[in-house]
PDB file of C-alpha atoms in Angstrom:
ATOM      1  CA  MET X  14     -63.757 100.050 -80.151  1.00 50.00           C
ATOM      2  CA  ASN X  15     -64.520  99.261 -77.219  1.00 48.00           C
ATOM      3  CA  HIS X  16     -68.721  99.583 -77.442  1.00 48.00           C
ATOM      4  CA  VAL X  17     -68.359  96.860 -80.192  1.00 47.00           C
ATOM      5  CA  PHE X  18     -66.140  95.027 -77.348  1.00 47.00           C
ATOM      6  CA  GLU X  19     -68.740  95.002 -74.753  1.00 52.00           C
ATOM      7  CA  THR X  20     -71.895  93.863 -76.899  1.00 52.00           C
ATOM      8  CA  GLY X  21     -69.125  91.264 -78.511  1.00 62.00           C
ATOM      9  CA  LYS X  22     -68.623  90.138 -74.708  1.00 62.00           C
ATOM     10  CA  VAL X  23     -71.980  89.792 -74.020  1.00 55.00           C
ATOM     11  CA  GLU X  24     -72.947  88.249 -77.049  1.00 63.00           C
ATOM     12  CA  ALA X  25     -70.576  85.849 -76.618  1.00 68.00           C
ATOM     13  CA  GLU X  26     -71.834  85.169 -72.706  1.00 64.00           C
ATOM     14  CA  MET X  27     -74.872  84.500 -73.602  1.00 62.00           C
ATOM     15  CA  LYS X  28     -73.877  81.846 -76.685  1.00 68.00           C
ATOM     16  CA  ALA X  29     -72.594  79.610 -73.984  1.00 67.00           C
ATOM     17  CA  ALA X  30     -76.010  79.990 -71.884  1.00 59.00           C
ATOM     18  CA  ILE X  31     -77.523  78.771 -74.948  1.00 60.00           C
ATOM     19  CA  ASP X  32     -75.386  76.506 -75.725  1.00 66.00           C
ATOM     20  CA  ALA X  33     -75.176  75.300 -71.991  1.00 58.00           C
ATOM     21  CA  PHE X  34     -79.023  74.886 -71.579  1.00 52.00           C
ATOM     22  CA  ASN X  35     -79.014  72.688 -74.943  1.00 57.00           C
ATOM     23  CA  LYS X  36     -76.534  69.682 -73.584  1.00 56.00           C
ATOM     24  CA  VAL X  37     -78.144  69.875 -69.385  1.00 51.00           C
ATOM     25  CA  THR X  38     -81.060  68.580 -68.539  1.00 48.00           C
ATOM     26  CA  TRP X  39     -82.921  70.416 -65.671  1.00 47.00           C
ATOM     27  CA  ASP X  40     -84.396  68.336 -63.064  1.00 47.00           C
ATOM     28  CA  SER X  41     -83.147  70.526 -60.150  1.00 46.00           C
ATOM     29  CA  GLN X  42     -85.692  73.573 -59.184  1.00 49.00           C
ATOM     30  CA  ASP X  43     -82.878  76.007 -58.378  1.00 48.00           C
ATOM     31  CA  ALA X  44     -80.581  75.403 -60.918  1.00 48.00           C
ATOM     32  CA  THR X  45     -83.061  75.723 -63.705  1.00 50.00           C
ATOM     33  CA  HIS X  46     -84.211  79.378 -62.162  1.00 50.00           C
ATOM     34  CA  ILE X  47     -80.810  80.113 -61.752  1.00 49.00           C
ATOM     35  CA  LEU X  48     -80.681  80.122 -65.797  1.00 50.00           C
ATOM     36  CA  GLY X  49     -83.919  81.798 -65.631  1.00 55.00           C
ATOM     37  CA  ILE X  50     -82.759  84.677 -63.853  1.00 51.00           C
ATOM     38  CA  THR X  51     -79.434  84.896 -65.769  1.00 53.00           C
ATOM     39  CA  CYS X  52     -81.224  85.132 -68.818  1.00 53.00           C
ATOM     40  CA  ARG X  53     -83.433  87.644 -67.691  1.00 58.00           C
ATOM     41  CA  ALA X  54     -80.388  89.701 -66.616  1.00 56.00           C
ATOM     42  CA  GLN X  55     -78.762  89.477 -69.855  1.00 55.00           C
ATOM     43  CA  VAL X  56     -81.802  90.302 -71.914  1.00 53.00           C
ATOM     44  CA  HIS X  57     -81.263  93.621 -69.777  1.00 58.00           C
ATOM     45  CA  LYS X  58     -77.978  94.613 -70.335  1.00 56.00           C
ATOM     46  CA  ILE X  59     -78.767  93.462 -74.387  1.00 54.00           C
ATOM     47  CA  ARG X  60     -81.727  96.351 -74.419  1.00 59.00           C
ATOM     48  CA  GLN X  61     -79.831  99.026 -72.749  1.00 57.00           C
ATOM     49  CA  LEU X  62     -76.476  98.677 -75.150  1.00 51.00           C
ATOM     50  CA  SER X  63     -78.877  98.654 -78.009  1.00 53.00           C
ATOM     51  CA  ARG X  64     -80.060 101.280 -77.525  1.00 56.00           C
ATOM     52  CA  VAL X  65     -76.854 103.050 -77.818  1.00 48.00           C
ATOM     53  CA  PHE X  66     -75.906 101.153 -80.362  1.00 46.00           C
ATOM     54  CA  ARG X  67     -78.437 100.483 -82.862  1.00 52.00           C
ATOM     55  CA  GLY X  68     -76.851 100.544 -85.464  1.00 48.00           C
ATOM     56  CA  CYS X  69     -73.440  98.261 -84.107  1.00 45.00           C
ATOM     57  CA  ARG X  70     -72.530  95.667 -86.670  1.00 46.00           C
ATOM     58  CA  VAL X  71     -72.716  93.108 -84.441  1.00 45.00           C
ATOM     59  CA  GLY X  72     -76.493  93.083 -84.433  1.00 49.00           C
ATOM     60  CA  VAL X  73     -77.463  92.616 -81.060  1.00 46.00           C
ATOM     61  CA  ARG X  74     -80.903  91.926 -81.679  1.00 51.00           C
ATOM     62  CA  LYS X  75     -80.659  88.437 -83.144  1.00 54.00           C
ATOM     63  CA  TRP X  76     -80.442  87.617 -78.860  1.00 52.00           C
ATOM     64  CA  VAL X  77     -83.007  89.049 -78.016  1.00 52.00           C
ATOM     65  CA  GLY X  78     -85.575  86.877 -80.791  1.00 57.00           C
ATOM     66  CA  PRO X  79     -84.404  83.873 -79.036  1.00 55.00           C
ATOM     67  CA  LEU X  80     -84.268  84.908 -75.616  1.00 52.00           C
ATOM     68  CA  MET X  81     -87.777  85.512 -75.824  1.00 57.00           C
ATOM     69  CA  VAL X  82     -88.849  82.630 -76.421  1.00 52.00           C
ATOM     70  CA  LEU X  83     -86.326  80.639 -74.607  1.00 52.00           C
ATOM     71  CA  LEU X  84     -87.509  82.284 -70.660  1.00 52.00           C
ATOM     72  CA  PRO X  85     -91.266  81.674 -71.283  1.00 53.00           C
ATOM     73  CA  LEU X  86     -89.963  77.873 -71.403  1.00 51.00           C
ATOM     74  CA  LEU X  87     -88.510  78.475 -68.092  1.00 49.00           C
ATOM     75  CA  LEU X  88     -90.127  80.173 -66.128  1.00 50.00           C
ATOM     76  CA  PRO X  89     -92.700  77.521 -65.987  1.00 48.00           C
ATOM     77  CA  SER X  90     -90.756  74.557 -65.003  1.00 46.00           C
ATOM     78  CA  VAL X  91     -90.444  76.060 -62.089  1.00 44.00           C
ATOM     79  CA  ALA X  92     -94.257  75.660 -61.173  1.00 46.00           C
ATOM     80  CA  PRO X  93     -93.771  71.632 -61.441  1.00 49.00           C
ATOM     81  CA  ALA X  94     -90.574  71.451 -59.725  1.00 46.00           C
ATOM     82  CA  GLN X  95     -92.367  73.555 -56.327  1.00 48.00           C
ATOM     83  CA  GLN X  96     -96.262  71.391 -56.900  1.00 50.00           C
ATOM     84  CA  SER X  97     -93.323  68.330 -56.767  1.00 46.00           C
ATOM     85  CA  ALA X  98     -91.545  69.663 -53.616  1.00 44.00           C
ATOM     86  CA  SER X  99     -95.425  69.891 -52.544  1.00 47.00           C
ATOM     87  CA  LYS X 100     -96.853  66.872 -53.179  1.00 46.00           C
ATOM     88  CA  THR X 101     -93.099  65.427 -51.654  1.00 44.00           C
ATOM     89  CA  GLU X 102     -94.316  67.206 -48.472  1.00 44.00           C
ATOM     90  CA  THR X 103     -97.945  66.429 -48.272  1.00 44.00           C
ATOM     91  CA  SER X 104     -97.236  62.505 -48.938  1.00 41.00           C
ATOM     92  CA  SER X 105     -94.220  63.110 -46.391  1.00 40.00           C
ATOM     93  CA  THR X 106     -96.790  64.119 -43.648  1.00 42.00           C
ATOM     94  CA  LYS X 107     -99.239  62.170 -44.538  1.00 40.00           C
ATOM     95  CA  LEU X 108     -97.065  59.228 -44.330  1.00 35.00           C
ATOM     96  CA  MET X 109     -95.481  60.478 -40.749  1.00 37.00           C
ATOM     97  CA  ALA X 110     -99.120  60.265 -39.013  1.00 39.00           C
ATOM     98  CA  LEU X 111     -99.827  56.905 -40.817  1.00 39.00           C
ATOM     99  CA  SER X 112     -96.224  55.569 -38.925  1.00 36.00           C
ATOM    100  CA  GLY X 113     -97.549  57.451 -36.016  1.00 39.00           C
ATOM    101  CA  ASN X 114     -94.341  59.628 -35.851  1.00 39.00           C
ATOM    102  CA  SER X 115     -95.947  62.867 -35.316  1.00 37.00           C
ATOM    103  CA  ALA X 116     -98.008  61.734 -32.114  1.00 38.00           C
ATOM    104  CA  LYS X 117     -96.945  58.564 -30.006  1.00 38.00           C
ATOM    105  CA  GLU X 118     -96.826  55.540 -31.913  1.00 40.00           C
ATOM    106  CA  VAL X 119    -100.214  54.233 -32.303  1.00 39.00           C
ATOM    107  CA  PRO X 120    -102.602  53.507 -29.085  1.00 39.00           C
ATOM    108  CA  ASN X 121    -103.988  51.020 -27.840  1.00 40.00           C
ATOM    109  CA  ARG X 122    -107.453  51.370 -29.068  1.00 42.00           C
ATOM    110  CA  VAL X 123    -109.476  49.351 -25.229  1.00 39.00           C
ATOM    111  CA  THR X 124    -113.108  48.865 -24.091  1.00 41.00           C
ATOM    112  CA  ALA X 125    -115.009  51.932 -23.059  1.00 43.00           C
ATOM    113  CA  ASP X 126    -114.632  51.012 -19.631  1.00 64.00           C
ATOM    114  CA  PRO X 127    -110.481  51.188 -19.079  1.00 70.00           C
ATOM    115  CA  SER X 128    -110.971  49.106 -15.821  1.00 72.00           C
ATOM    116  CA  TYR X 129    -112.419  45.985 -17.262  1.00 78.00           C
ATOM    117  CA  VAL X 130    -110.680  43.405 -16.134  1.00 81.00           C
ATOM    118  CA  ILE X 131    -110.133  39.963 -18.967  1.00 87.00           C
ATOM    119  CA  GLY X 132    -111.422  36.686 -17.901  1.00 81.00           C
ATOM    120  CA  PRO X 133    -112.435  33.211 -18.879  1.00 80.00           C
ATOM    121  CA  MET X 134    -114.310  32.827 -22.148  1.00 81.00           C
ATOM    122  CA  ASP X 135    -114.086  36.602 -23.128  1.00 88.00           C
ATOM    123  CA  VAL X 136    -113.004  36.639 -27.032  1.00 92.00           C
ATOM    124  CA  LEU X 137    -110.399  39.347 -27.525  1.00 95.00           C
ATOM    125  CA  ASP X 138    -109.754  41.056 -30.841  1.00 96.00           C
ATOM    126  CA  ILE X 139    -105.345  40.467 -30.663  1.00 97.00           C
ATOM    127  CA  SER X 140    -104.506  43.505 -33.214  1.00 96.00           C
ATOM    128  CA  VAL X 141    -100.324  43.670 -34.515  1.00 96.00           C
ATOM    129  CA  TRP X 142     -99.182  46.532 -36.637  1.00 95.00           C
ATOM    130  CA  LYS X 143     -98.450  46.042 -39.840  1.00 92.00           C
ATOM    131  CA  GLU X 144     -98.704  42.319 -38.984  1.00 93.00           C
ATOM    132  CA  PRO X 145    -101.585  40.103 -40.386  1.00 93.00           C
ATOM    133  CA  GLU X 146    -100.151  37.041 -39.248  1.00 94.00           C
ATOM    134  CA  LEU X 147    -100.066  37.900 -35.911  1.00 94.00           C
ATOM    135  CA  SER X 148    -103.677  39.879 -36.094  1.00 95.00           C
ATOM    136  CA  ARG X 149    -106.221  37.404 -35.155  1.00 95.00           C
ATOM    137  CA  THR X 150    -109.614  36.767 -32.487  1.00 95.00           C
ATOM    138  CA  VAL X 151    -108.444  34.581 -29.701  1.00 96.00           C
ATOM    139  CA  PRO X 152    -110.870  33.070 -26.473  1.00 94.00           C
ATOM    140  CA  VAL X 153    -109.938  33.208 -23.507  1.00 92.00           C
ATOM    141  CA  ARG X 154    -108.957  29.682 -22.380  1.00 90.00           C
ATOM    142  CA  THR X 155    -111.250  28.884 -19.128  1.00 80.00           C
ATOM    143  CA  ASP X 156    -107.372  28.717 -16.961  1.00 86.00           C
ATOM    144  CA  GLY X 157    -107.434  31.592 -18.138  1.00 87.00           C
ATOM    145  CA  ARG X 158    -103.941  31.747 -20.701  1.00 93.00           C
ATOM    146  CA  ILE X 159    -104.785  32.710 -25.401  1.00 97.00           C
ATOM    147  CA  SER X 160    -102.500  31.421 -28.019  1.00 95.00           C
ATOM    148  CA  LEU X 161    -101.207  33.183 -29.911  1.00 96.00           C
ATOM    149  CA  PRO X 162     -97.950  32.995 -32.521  1.00 94.00           C
ATOM    150  CA  LEU X 163     -94.333  33.337 -31.698  1.00 94.00           C
ATOM    151  CA  LEU X 164     -95.604  34.020 -28.289  1.00 94.00           C
ATOM    152  CA  ASN X 165     -97.723  30.609 -27.360  1.00 92.00           C
ATOM    153  CA  ASP X 166     -99.638  31.038 -24.640  1.00 95.00           C
ATOM    154  CA  VAL X 167     -99.959  34.105 -22.626  1.00 96.00           C
ATOM    155  CA  GLN X 168    -101.962  34.510 -19.312  1.00 94.00           C
ATOM    156  CA  ALA X 169    -104.878  37.690 -20.639  1.00 94.00           C
ATOM    157  CA  ALA X 170    -107.033  36.303 -17.456  1.00 86.00           C
ATOM    158  CA  GLY X 171    -107.418  38.452 -14.625  1.00 83.00           C
ATOM    159  CA  LEU X 172    -105.954  41.848 -16.521  1.00 90.00           C
ATOM    160  CA  THR X 173    -106.743  44.562 -18.937  1.00 90.00           C
ATOM    161  CA  PRO X 174    -106.829  45.391 -22.095  1.00 94.00           C
ATOM    162  CA  THR X 175    -103.965  48.162 -21.297  1.00 94.00           C
ATOM    163  CA  GLN X 176    -102.275  45.749 -19.836  1.00 94.00           C
ATOM    164  CA  LEU X 177    -102.572  42.735 -21.454  1.00 96.00           C
ATOM    165  CA  ALA X 178    -101.533  44.837 -24.947  1.00 96.00           C
ATOM    166  CA  ALA X 179     -98.311  46.681 -23.004  1.00 96.00           C
ATOM    167  CA  HIS X 180     -97.344  42.752 -22.212  1.00 96.00           C
ATOM    168  CA  LEU X 181     -98.147  41.064 -25.628  1.00 97.00           C
ATOM    169  CA  THR X 182     -95.472  44.873 -26.871  1.00 96.00           C
ATOM    170  CA  GLU X 183     -93.172  43.907 -24.678  1.00 96.00           C
ATOM    171  CA  SER X 184     -92.825  39.678 -25.664  1.00 96.00           C
ATOM    172  CA  LEU X 185     -92.923  40.304 -28.979  1.00 97.00           C
ATOM    173  CA  GLU X 186     -90.116  43.454 -28.859  1.00 95.00           C
ATOM    174  CA  ASN X 187     -88.055  40.235 -28.864  1.00 94.00           C
ATOM    175  CA  PHE X 188     -88.910  39.371 -32.653  1.00 94.00           C
ATOM    176  CA  MET X 189     -89.284  42.741 -34.188  1.00 93.00           C
ATOM    177  CA  THR X 190     -88.654  46.650 -34.339  1.00 93.00           C
ATOM    178  CA  VAL X 191     -91.894  48.715 -32.419  1.00 93.00           C
ATOM    179  CA  PRO X 192     -93.735  46.785 -32.564  1.00 95.00           C
ATOM    180  CA  GLN X 193     -97.887  47.720 -31.440  1.00 95.00           C
ATOM    181  CA  VAL X 194    -100.257  46.249 -30.120  1.00 97.00           C
ATOM    182  CA  THR X 195    -104.079  46.633 -29.645  1.00 95.00           C
ATOM    183  CA  VAL X 196    -106.237  44.861 -28.068  1.00 96.00           C
ATOM    184  CA  ILE X 197    -110.054  44.964 -27.886  1.00 94.00           C
ATOM    185  CA  VAL X 198    -113.067  42.511 -25.856  1.00 92.00           C
ATOM    186  CA  ALA X 199    -114.586  41.989 -29.088  1.00 90.00           C
ATOM    187  CA  THR X 200    -117.206  39.777 -26.602  1.00 85.00           C
ATOM    188  CA  MET X 201    -116.947  39.802 -22.637  1.00 80.00           C
ATOM    189  CA  ASN X 202    -118.731  36.252 -20.253  1.00 74.00           C
ATOM    190  CA  LEU X 203    -121.427  38.033 -17.563  1.00 66.00           C
ATOM    191  CA  GLN X 204    -119.189  35.511 -15.568  1.00 76.00           C
ATOM    192  CA  ARG X 205    -118.640  38.159 -12.950  1.00 83.00           C
ATOM    193  CA  ILE X 206    -117.764  38.717  -9.268  1.00 91.00           C
ATOM    194  CA  TYR X 207    -117.796  41.813  -7.453  1.00 92.00           C
ATOM    195  CA  ILE X 208    -114.839  43.537  -5.267  1.00 96.00           C
ATOM    196  CA  LEU X 209    -115.881  46.438  -3.527  1.00 95.00           C
ATOM    197  CA  GLY X 210    -114.693  48.608  -0.146  1.00 95.00           C
ATOM    198  CA  ASP X 211    -111.619  49.273   0.910  1.00 95.00           C
ATOM    199  CA  VAL X 212    -109.105  47.135  -1.237  1.00 95.00           C
ATOM    200  CA  THR X 213    -106.161  47.750  -3.505  1.00 92.00           C
ATOM    201  CA  ARG X 214    -108.142  47.312  -6.759  1.00 91.00           C
ATOM    202  CA  ALA X 215    -111.715  47.358  -6.282  1.00 92.00           C
ATOM    203  CA  GLY X 216    -113.597  46.050  -9.678  1.00 90.00           C
ATOM    204  CA  ALA X 217    -114.763  43.583 -11.378  1.00 87.00           C
ATOM    205  CA  TYR X 218    -113.419  40.185 -11.279  1.00 88.00           C
ATOM    206  CA  PRO X 219    -114.344  36.824 -13.844  1.00 82.00           C
ATOM    207  CA  LEU X 220    -115.088  34.528 -11.503  1.00 84.00           C
ATOM    208  CA  LEU X 221    -113.036  31.139 -11.716  1.00 82.00           C
ATOM    209  CA  PRO X 222    -114.744  27.504 -10.842  1.00 79.00           C
ATOM    210  CA  GLY X 223    -115.065  27.179  -7.478  1.00 88.00           C
ATOM    211  CA  MET X 224    -113.909  29.995  -6.853  1.00 92.00           C
ATOM    212  CA  SER X 225    -114.035  31.339  -2.993  1.00 95.00           C
ATOM    213  CA  VAL X 226    -114.776  34.609  -1.222  1.00 96.00           C
ATOM    214  CA  LEU X 227    -111.090  34.355  -0.165  1.00 95.00           C
ATOM    215  CA  GLN X 228    -109.847  32.979  -3.298  1.00 93.00           C
ATOM    216  CA  ALA X 229    -111.385  36.605  -5.117  1.00 94.00           C
ATOM    217  CA  LEU X 230    -109.083  38.713  -2.750  1.00 95.00           C
ATOM    218  CA  SER X 231    -106.405  37.633  -3.346  1.00 91.00           C
ATOM    219  CA  ASN X 232    -107.351  38.927  -6.769  1.00 88.00           C
ATOM    220  CA  ALA X 233    -107.659  42.353  -6.055  1.00 90.00           C
ATOM    221  CA  GLY X 234    -104.274  42.543  -4.745  1.00 87.00           C
ATOM    222  CA  GLY X 235    -104.852  43.287  -0.204  1.00 88.00           C
ATOM    223  CA  PHE X 236    -106.791  45.518   2.127  1.00 94.00           C
ATOM    224  CA  THR X 237    -105.531  49.004   2.389  1.00 93.00           C
ATOM    225  CA  GLU X 238    -104.611  50.790   6.459  1.00 92.00           C
ATOM    226  CA  PHE X 239    -108.585  51.426   7.214  1.00 93.00           C
ATOM    227  CA  ALA X 240    -110.151  47.614   6.225  1.00 95.00           C
ATOM    228  CA  ASN X 241    -112.082  46.387   8.721  1.00 96.00           C
ATOM    229  CA  ILE X 242    -111.529  43.048   7.434  1.00 96.00           C
ATOM    230  CA  LYS X 243    -113.231  41.108  10.413  1.00 95.00           C
ATOM    231  CA  LYS X 244    -116.783  42.378   8.840  1.00 96.00           C
ATOM    232  CA  ILE X 245    -116.469  41.894   5.926  1.00 97.00           C
ATOM    233  CA  TYR X 246    -119.997  40.460   3.904  1.00 97.00           C
ATOM    234  CA  VAL X 247    -120.878  39.102   0.503  1.00 97.00           C
ATOM    235  CA  LEU X 248    -123.968  39.902  -1.152  1.00 95.00           C
ATOM    236  CA  ARG X 249    -125.857  36.774  -3.446  1.00 92.00           C
ATOM    237  CA  GLN X 250    -129.322  37.865  -5.179  1.00 86.00           C
ATOM    238  CA  GLU X 251    -131.123  34.290  -4.539  1.00 84.00           C
ATOM    239  CA  ASN X 252    -135.186  34.288  -5.403  1.00 80.00           C
ATOM    240  CA  GLU X 253    -135.003  37.665  -6.300  1.00 77.00           C
ATOM    241  CA  GLN X 254    -134.128  38.798  -2.470  1.00 87.00           C
ATOM    242  CA  GLN X 255    -130.521  39.935  -1.627  1.00 91.00           C
ATOM    243  CA  VAL X 256    -128.953  36.912   0.912  1.00 94.00           C
ATOM    244  CA  LYS X 257    -126.051  38.363   2.916  1.00 95.00           C
ATOM    245  CA  TYR X 258    -123.190  36.134   3.895  1.00 96.00           C
ATOM    246  CA  ALA X 259    -120.830  37.558   6.544  1.00 97.00           C
ATOM    247  CA  PHE X 260    -116.620  36.611   6.167  1.00 98.00           C
ATOM    248  CA  ASN X 261    -114.488  37.259   9.231  1.00 97.00           C
ATOM    249  CA  TYR X 262    -110.743  37.416   7.703  1.00 96.00           C
ATOM    250  CA  LYS X 263    -108.520  36.949  10.020  1.00 95.00           C
ATOM    251  CA  ASP X 264    -111.485  33.642  11.424  1.00 96.00           C
ATOM    252  CA  VAL X 265    -110.957  32.088   7.874  1.00 96.00           C
ATOM    253  CA  ILE X 266    -107.041  32.187   7.514  1.00 95.00           C
ATOM    254  CA  SER X 267    -106.536  31.002  11.247  1.00 95.00           C
ATOM    255  CA  GLY X 268    -109.344  28.035  10.927  1.00 95.00           C
ATOM    256  CA  LYS X 269    -111.921  28.874  12.749  1.00 95.00           C
ATOM    257  CA  ARG X 270    -114.950  29.599  10.176  1.00 95.00           C
ATOM    258  CA  PRO X 271    -113.677  27.841   7.142  1.00 95.00           C
ATOM    259  CA  GLU X 272    -117.881  27.960   6.326  1.00 96.00           C
ATOM    260  CA  GLN X 273    -117.519  31.695   5.690  1.00 96.00           C
ATOM    261  CA  ASN X 274    -115.018  31.236   3.114  1.00 96.00           C
ATOM    262  CA  VAL X 275    -118.203  29.931   0.176  1.00 95.00           C
ATOM    263  CA  VAL X 276    -117.592  29.527  -3.204  1.00 94.00           C
ATOM    264  CA  LEU X 277    -119.035  32.320  -5.495  1.00 94.00           C
ATOM    265  CA  LYS X 278    -121.688  32.746  -7.849  1.00 88.00           C
ATOM    266  CA  ALA X 279    -121.554  35.295 -10.769  1.00 83.00           C
ATOM    267  CA  GLY X 280    -123.452  38.421  -9.928  1.00 85.00           C
ATOM    268  CA  ASP X 281    -121.721  37.772  -5.978  1.00 92.00           C
ATOM    269  CA  THR X 282    -119.800  41.446  -4.763  1.00 95.00           C
ATOM    270  CA  ILE X 283    -117.523  41.753  -1.681  1.00 97.00           C
ATOM    271  CA  ILE X 284    -117.329  44.401   0.292  1.00 97.00           C
ATOM    272  CA  VAL X 285    -114.824  44.838   2.189  1.00 97.00           C
ATOM    273  CA  PRO X 286    -115.926  48.006   4.670  1.00 95.00           C
TER     274      PRO X 286
END
């Protein structure tokens, strides 16, 4: 009698499991997996009982057939759920890469020489990520400024592309969250002068109309403590020859040698020894 009761208990458990499965849509991977484990355990239990009670009137075998049909339907459902989770993870990884969360926010692109100084008549490609209305190609005017939406006139001449991108990013933070700005010099105006030697910021600088030696030196951030400011000179190519012009900084600023403060030409090089 106890054997019949035990078998009847199993029969009731399996009937409840099948009824529950028929009433519920199993969208959860975990729930499907649990039901599959439950069914396999009950099949094993039924087989053990059936070997002992082969002649039992309860008819244990009638549950084995439905369960063997049910299990193949349950087990494949786990694979699509795993594939879906894998696809979701892959999509999430790609999204992080695009949004810049996996590394720093999309890095600013610059010209090959990061020390290049933007000058008048250069043409700049300004790109604001995911903001096509703010992205455009703009020329640098003769006053050294560019015009952009929201920001109006912005000083560009005298800055490197990296510096300008940082300035634009900071300014756009008043209008949007985490702006990312790219600055590329699309076309370079070749009107340049060069300042070398003991100055704070040596390099190439845009030649502004009427720029003198003194004005050019002011762009270089001043002299180092080792500079010989009495022996400055300007090198210029004239008639396929190199000409040297003396410039005594102290005499010029004191008004003794104003003629040394010559107007620069494209390609002139100022040397501060």
